[in-house]
PDB file of C-alpha atoms and ligand atoms in Angstrom:
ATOM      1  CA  UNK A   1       0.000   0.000   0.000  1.00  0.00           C
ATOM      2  CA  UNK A   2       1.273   3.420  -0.440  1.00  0.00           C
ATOM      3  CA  UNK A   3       0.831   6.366   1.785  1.00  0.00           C
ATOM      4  CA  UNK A   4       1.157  10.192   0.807  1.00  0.00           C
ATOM      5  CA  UNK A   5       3.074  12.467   3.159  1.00  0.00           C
ATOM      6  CA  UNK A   6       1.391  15.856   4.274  1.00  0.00           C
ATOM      7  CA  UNK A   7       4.587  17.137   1.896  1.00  0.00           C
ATOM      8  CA  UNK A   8       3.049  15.058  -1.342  1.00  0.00           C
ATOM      9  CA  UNK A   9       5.929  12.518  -0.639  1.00  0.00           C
ATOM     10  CA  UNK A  10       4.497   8.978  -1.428  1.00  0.00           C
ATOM     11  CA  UNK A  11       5.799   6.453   0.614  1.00  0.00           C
ATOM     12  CA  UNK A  12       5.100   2.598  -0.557  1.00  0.00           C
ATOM     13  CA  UNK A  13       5.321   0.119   1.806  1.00  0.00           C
ATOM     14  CA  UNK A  14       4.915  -3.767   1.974  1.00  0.00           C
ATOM     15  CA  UNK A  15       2.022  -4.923   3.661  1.00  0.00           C
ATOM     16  CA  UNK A  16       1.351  -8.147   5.819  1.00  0.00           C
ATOM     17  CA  UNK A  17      -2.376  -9.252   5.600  1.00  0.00           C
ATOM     18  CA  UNK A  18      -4.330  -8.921   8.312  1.00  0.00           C
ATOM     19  CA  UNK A  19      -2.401  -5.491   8.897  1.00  0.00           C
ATOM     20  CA  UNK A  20      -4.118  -2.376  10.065  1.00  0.00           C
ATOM     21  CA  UNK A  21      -2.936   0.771   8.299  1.00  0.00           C
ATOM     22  CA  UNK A  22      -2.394   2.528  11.847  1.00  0.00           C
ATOM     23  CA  UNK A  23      -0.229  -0.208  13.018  1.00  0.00           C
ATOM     24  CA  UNK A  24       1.565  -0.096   9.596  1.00  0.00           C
ATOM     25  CA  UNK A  25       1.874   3.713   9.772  1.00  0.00           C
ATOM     26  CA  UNK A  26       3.033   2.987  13.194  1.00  0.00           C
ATOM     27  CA  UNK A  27       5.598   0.884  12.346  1.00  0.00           C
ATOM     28  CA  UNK A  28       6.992   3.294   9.900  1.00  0.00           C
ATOM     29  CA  UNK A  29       6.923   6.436  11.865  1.00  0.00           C
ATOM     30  CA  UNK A  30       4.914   7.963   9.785  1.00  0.00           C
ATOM     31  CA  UNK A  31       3.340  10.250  12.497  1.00  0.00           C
ATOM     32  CA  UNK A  32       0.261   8.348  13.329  1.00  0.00           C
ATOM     33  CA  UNK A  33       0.102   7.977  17.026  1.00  0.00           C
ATOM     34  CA  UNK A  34      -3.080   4.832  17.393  1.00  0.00           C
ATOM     35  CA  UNK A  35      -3.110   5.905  20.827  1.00  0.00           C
ATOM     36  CA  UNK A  36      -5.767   3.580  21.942  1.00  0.00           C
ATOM     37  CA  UNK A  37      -4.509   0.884  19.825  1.00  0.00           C
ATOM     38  CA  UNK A  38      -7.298   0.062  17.439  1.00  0.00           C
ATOM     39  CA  UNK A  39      -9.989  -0.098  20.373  1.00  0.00           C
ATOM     40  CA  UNK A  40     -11.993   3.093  18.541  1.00  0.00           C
ATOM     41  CA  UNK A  41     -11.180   5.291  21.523  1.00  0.00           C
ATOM     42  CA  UNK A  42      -9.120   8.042  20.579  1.00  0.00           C
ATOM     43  CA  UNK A  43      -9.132   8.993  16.465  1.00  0.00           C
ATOM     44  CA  UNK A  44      -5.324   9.900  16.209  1.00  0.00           C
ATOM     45  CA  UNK A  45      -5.038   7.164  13.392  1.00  0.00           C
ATOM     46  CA  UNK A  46      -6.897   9.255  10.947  1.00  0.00           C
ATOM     47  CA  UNK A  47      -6.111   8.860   7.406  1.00  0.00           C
ATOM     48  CA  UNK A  48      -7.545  10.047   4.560  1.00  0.00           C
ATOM     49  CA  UNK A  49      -8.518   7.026   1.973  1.00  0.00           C
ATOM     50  CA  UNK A  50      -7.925   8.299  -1.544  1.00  0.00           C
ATOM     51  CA  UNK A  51     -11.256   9.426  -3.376  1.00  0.00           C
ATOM     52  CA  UNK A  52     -11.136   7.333  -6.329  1.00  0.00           C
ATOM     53  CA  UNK A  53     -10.695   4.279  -4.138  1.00  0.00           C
ATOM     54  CA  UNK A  54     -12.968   4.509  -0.962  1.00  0.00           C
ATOM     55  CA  UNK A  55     -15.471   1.928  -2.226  1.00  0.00           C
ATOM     56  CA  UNK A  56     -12.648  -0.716  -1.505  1.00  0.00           C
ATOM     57  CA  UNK A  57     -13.352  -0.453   1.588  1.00  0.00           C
ATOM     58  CA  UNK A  58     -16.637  -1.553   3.914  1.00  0.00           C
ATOM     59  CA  UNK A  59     -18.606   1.181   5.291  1.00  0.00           C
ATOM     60  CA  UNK A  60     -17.555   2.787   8.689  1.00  0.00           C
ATOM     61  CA  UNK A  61     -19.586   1.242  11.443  1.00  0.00           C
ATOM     62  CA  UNK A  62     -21.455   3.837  13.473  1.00  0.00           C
ATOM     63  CA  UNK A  63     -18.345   3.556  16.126  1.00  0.00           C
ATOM     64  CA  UNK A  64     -16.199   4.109  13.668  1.00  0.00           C
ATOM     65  CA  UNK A  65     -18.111   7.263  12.201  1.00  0.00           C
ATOM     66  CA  UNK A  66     -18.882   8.499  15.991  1.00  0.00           C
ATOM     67  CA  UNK A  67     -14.889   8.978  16.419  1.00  0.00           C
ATOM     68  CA  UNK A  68     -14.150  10.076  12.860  1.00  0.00           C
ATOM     69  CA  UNK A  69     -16.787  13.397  13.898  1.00  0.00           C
ATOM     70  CA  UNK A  70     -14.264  14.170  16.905  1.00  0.00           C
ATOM     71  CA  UNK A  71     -11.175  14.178  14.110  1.00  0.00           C
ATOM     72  CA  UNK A  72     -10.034  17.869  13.088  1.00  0.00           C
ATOM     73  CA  UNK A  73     -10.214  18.612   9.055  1.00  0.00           C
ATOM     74  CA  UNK A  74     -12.569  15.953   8.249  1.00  0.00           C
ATOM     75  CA  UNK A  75     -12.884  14.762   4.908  1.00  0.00           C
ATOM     76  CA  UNK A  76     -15.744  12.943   2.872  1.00  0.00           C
ATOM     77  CA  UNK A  77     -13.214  10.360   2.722  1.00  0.00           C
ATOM     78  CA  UNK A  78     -11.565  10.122   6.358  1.00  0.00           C
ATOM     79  CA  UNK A  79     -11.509   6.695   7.868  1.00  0.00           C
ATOM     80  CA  UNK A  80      -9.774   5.974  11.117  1.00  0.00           C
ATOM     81  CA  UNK A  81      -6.704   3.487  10.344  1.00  0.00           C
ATOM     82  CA  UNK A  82      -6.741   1.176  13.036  1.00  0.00           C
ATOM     83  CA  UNK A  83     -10.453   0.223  11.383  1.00  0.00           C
ATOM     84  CA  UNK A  84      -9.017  -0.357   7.975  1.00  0.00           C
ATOM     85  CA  UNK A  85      -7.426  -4.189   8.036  1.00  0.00           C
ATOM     86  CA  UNK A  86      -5.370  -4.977   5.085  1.00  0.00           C
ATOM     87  CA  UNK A  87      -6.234  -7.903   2.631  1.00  0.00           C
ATOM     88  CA  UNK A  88      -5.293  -8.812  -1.272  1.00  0.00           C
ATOM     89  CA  UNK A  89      -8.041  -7.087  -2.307  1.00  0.00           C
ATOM     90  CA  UNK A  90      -6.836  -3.924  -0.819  1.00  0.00           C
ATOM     91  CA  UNK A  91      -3.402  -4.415  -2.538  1.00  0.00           C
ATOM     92  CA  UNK A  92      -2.534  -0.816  -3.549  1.00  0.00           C
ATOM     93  CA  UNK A  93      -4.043   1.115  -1.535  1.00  0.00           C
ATOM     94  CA  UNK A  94      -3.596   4.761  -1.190  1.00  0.00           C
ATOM     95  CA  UNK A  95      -4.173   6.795   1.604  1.00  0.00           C
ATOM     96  CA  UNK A  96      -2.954  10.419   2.913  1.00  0.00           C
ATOM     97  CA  UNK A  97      -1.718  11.335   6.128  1.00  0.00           C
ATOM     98  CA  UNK A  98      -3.389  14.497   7.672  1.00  0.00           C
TER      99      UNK A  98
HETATM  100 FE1  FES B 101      -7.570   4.804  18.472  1.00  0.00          FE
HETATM  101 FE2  FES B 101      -7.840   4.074  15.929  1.00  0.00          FE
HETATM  102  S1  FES B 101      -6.122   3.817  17.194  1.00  0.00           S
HETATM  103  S2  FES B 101      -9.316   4.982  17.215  1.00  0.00           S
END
């Protein structure tokens, strides 16, 4: 999957399944901080899921879009990372860091 930097830097990275994106942005420093490690509790794993590609992914549950209204500069396509599990199907997925 492939992540774009605040700068416009994209940074692709190798993927295990099974992966969330906040624990892979984790792993990479990339600046996400997953403070309540994946348990929906906190919303500093927000990324923003690239427009073209957002119907990849299942809907957010109602959890999921109850934290995602606490996140600053909301967009139509902001998902919280820890909620986004990585599979084949996602191979190549793109998402933006805030
Ligand atoms: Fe806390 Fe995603 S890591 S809501």
């Amino acid at each position: 999957m492939t992540f774009i930097a605040a700068s416009g830097a994209a940074i692709e990275i190798q993927a295990a399944v099974g992966c969330s994106v906040m624990q892979l942005a984790r792993e990479h420093d990339l600046g996400i901080e997953g403070t309540c490690d994946g348990s929906l509790a906190c919303a500093t794993c927000h990324v923003i899921v690239e427009p073209a590609q957002i119907a990849r992914l299942a809907p957010a549950s109602a959890e999921e879009e109850e934290m995602l209204d606490l996140v600053p500069g909301l967009q139509p396509t902001s998902r919280l990372g820890c909620q986004i599990r990585l599979t084949d199907e996602l191979d190549g997925l793109v998402v933006r860091l805030p």
